[in-house]
PDB file of C-alpha atoms in Angstrom:
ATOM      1  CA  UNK A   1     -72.455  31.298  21.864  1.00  0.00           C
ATOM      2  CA  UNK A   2     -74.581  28.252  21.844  1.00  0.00           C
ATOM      3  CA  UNK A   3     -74.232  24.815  21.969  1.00  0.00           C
ATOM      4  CA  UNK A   4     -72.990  23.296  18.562  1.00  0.00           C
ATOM      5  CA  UNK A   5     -71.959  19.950  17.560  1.00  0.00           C
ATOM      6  CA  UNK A   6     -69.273  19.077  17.149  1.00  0.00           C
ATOM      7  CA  UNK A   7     -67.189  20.968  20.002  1.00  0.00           C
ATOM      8  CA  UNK A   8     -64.422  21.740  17.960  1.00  0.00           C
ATOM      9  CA  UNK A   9     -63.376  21.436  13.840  1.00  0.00           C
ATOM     10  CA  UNK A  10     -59.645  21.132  13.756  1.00  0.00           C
ATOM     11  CA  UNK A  11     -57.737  21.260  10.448  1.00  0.00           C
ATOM     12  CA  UNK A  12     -55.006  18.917   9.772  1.00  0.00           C
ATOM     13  CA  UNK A  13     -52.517  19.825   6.077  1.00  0.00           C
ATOM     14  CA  UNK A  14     -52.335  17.281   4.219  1.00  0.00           C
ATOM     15  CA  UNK A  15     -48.314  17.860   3.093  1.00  0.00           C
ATOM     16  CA  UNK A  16     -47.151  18.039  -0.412  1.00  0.00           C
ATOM     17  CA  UNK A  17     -50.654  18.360  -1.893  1.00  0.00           C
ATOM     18  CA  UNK A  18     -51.903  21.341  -3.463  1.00  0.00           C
ATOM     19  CA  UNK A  19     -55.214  22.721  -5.461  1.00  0.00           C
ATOM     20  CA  UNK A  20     -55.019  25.815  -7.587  1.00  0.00           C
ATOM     21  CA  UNK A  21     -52.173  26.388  -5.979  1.00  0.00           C
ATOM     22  CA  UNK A  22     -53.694  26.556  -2.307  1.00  0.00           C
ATOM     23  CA  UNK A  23     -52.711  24.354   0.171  1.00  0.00           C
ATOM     24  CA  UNK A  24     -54.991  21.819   1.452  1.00  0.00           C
ATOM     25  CA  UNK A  25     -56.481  20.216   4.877  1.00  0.00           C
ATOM     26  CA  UNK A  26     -58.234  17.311   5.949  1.00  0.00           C
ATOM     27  CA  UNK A  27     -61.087  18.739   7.848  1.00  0.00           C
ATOM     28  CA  UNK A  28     -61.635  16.570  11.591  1.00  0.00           C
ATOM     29  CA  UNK A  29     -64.827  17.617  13.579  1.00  0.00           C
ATOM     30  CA  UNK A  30     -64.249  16.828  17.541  1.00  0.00           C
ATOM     31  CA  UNK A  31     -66.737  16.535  20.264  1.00  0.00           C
ATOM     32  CA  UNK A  32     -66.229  16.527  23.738  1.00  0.00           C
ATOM     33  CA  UNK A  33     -67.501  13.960  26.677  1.00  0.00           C
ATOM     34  CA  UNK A  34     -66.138  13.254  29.553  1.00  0.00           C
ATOM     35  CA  UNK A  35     -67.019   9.634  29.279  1.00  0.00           C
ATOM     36  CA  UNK A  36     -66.505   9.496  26.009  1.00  0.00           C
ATOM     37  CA  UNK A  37     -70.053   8.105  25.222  1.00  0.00           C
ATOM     38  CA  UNK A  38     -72.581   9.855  22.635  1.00  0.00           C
ATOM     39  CA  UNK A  39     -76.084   9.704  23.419  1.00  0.00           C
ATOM     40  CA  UNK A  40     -78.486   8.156  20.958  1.00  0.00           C
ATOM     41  CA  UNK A  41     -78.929  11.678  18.685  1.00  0.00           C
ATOM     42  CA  UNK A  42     -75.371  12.776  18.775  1.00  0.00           C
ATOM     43  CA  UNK A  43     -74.274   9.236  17.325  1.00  0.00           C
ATOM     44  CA  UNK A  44     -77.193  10.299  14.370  1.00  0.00           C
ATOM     45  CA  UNK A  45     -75.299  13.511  13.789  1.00  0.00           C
ATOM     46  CA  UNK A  46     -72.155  11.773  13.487  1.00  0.00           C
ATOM     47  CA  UNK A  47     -73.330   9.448  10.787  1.00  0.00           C
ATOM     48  CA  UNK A  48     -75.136  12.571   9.109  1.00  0.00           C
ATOM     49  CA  UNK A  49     -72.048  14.295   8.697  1.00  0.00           C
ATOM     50  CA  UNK A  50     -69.922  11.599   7.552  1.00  0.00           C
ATOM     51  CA  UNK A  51     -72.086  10.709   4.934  1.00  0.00           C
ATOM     52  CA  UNK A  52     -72.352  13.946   3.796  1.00  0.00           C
ATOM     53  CA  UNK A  53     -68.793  14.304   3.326  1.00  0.00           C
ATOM     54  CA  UNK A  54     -68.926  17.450   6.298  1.00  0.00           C
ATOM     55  CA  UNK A  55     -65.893  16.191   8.108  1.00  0.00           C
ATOM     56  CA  UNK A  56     -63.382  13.628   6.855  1.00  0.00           C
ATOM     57  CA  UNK A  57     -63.289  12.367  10.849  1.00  0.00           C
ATOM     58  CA  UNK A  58     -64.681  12.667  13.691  1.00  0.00           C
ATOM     59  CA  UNK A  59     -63.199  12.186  16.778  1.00  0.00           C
ATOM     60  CA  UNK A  60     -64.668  11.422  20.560  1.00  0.00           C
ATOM     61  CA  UNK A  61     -62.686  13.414  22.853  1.00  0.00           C
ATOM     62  CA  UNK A  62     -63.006  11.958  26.894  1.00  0.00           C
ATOM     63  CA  UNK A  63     -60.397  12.287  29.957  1.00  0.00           C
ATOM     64  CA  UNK A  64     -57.774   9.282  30.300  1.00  0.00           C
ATOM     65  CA  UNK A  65     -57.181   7.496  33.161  1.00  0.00           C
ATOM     66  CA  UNK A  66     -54.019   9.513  34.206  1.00  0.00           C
ATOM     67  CA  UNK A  67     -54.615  12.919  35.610  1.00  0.00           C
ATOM     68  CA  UNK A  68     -54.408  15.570  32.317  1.00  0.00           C
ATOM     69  CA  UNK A  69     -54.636  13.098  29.821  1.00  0.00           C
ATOM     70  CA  UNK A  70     -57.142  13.436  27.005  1.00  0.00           C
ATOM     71  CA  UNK A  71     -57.751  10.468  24.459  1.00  0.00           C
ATOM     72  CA  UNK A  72     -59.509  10.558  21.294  1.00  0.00           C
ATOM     73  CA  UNK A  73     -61.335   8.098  19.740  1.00  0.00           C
ATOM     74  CA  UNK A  74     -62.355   7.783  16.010  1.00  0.00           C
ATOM     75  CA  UNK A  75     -66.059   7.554  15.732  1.00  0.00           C
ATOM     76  CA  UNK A  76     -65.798   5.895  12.395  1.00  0.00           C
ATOM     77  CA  UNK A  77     -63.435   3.333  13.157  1.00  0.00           C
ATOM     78  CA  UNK A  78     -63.337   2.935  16.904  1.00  0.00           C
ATOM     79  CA  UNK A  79     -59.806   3.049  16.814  1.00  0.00           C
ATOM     80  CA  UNK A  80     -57.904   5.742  19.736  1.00  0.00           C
ATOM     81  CA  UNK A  81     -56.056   8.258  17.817  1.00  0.00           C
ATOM     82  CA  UNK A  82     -53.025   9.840  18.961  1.00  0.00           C
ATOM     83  CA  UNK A  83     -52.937  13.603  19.001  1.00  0.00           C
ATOM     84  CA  UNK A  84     -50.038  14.688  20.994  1.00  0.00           C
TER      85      UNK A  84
END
């Protein structure tokens, strides 16, 4: 396997909201760093995308300061979004 961007693509339903009958999802591309900081071409991908309408979010995945603890932040708004 190699080495895509992002990491992950996670699908989140959005409820009572259907097309054709099919159930639908808001589509949320993650990427992984431990420090949570994207280098100068990752931060380019990000914007590509966004703009492109490829992912509705993405979020910046990095370890939190307690042992196990993962926080995500949204690249678009800079704003920490709780998962769990």
């Amino acid at each position: 396997i190699g080495t895509g961007f992002p990491d992950f693509i996670a699908f989140k339903p959005i409820l009572d909201h259907k097309v054709d009958g099919f159930h639908t999802h808001k589509v949320i591309g993650v990427e992984s760093k431990s420090n949570g900081t994207l280098d100068k071409k990752e931060k380019e991908k990000c914007t590509f995308l966004l703009k492109h309408n490829i992912f509705k979010d993405i979020l910046i995945a990095r370890k939190g300061e307690k042992k196990g603890k993962i926080e995500c932040i949204n690249f678009k708004t800079k704003e920490e979004v709780l998962i769990f």
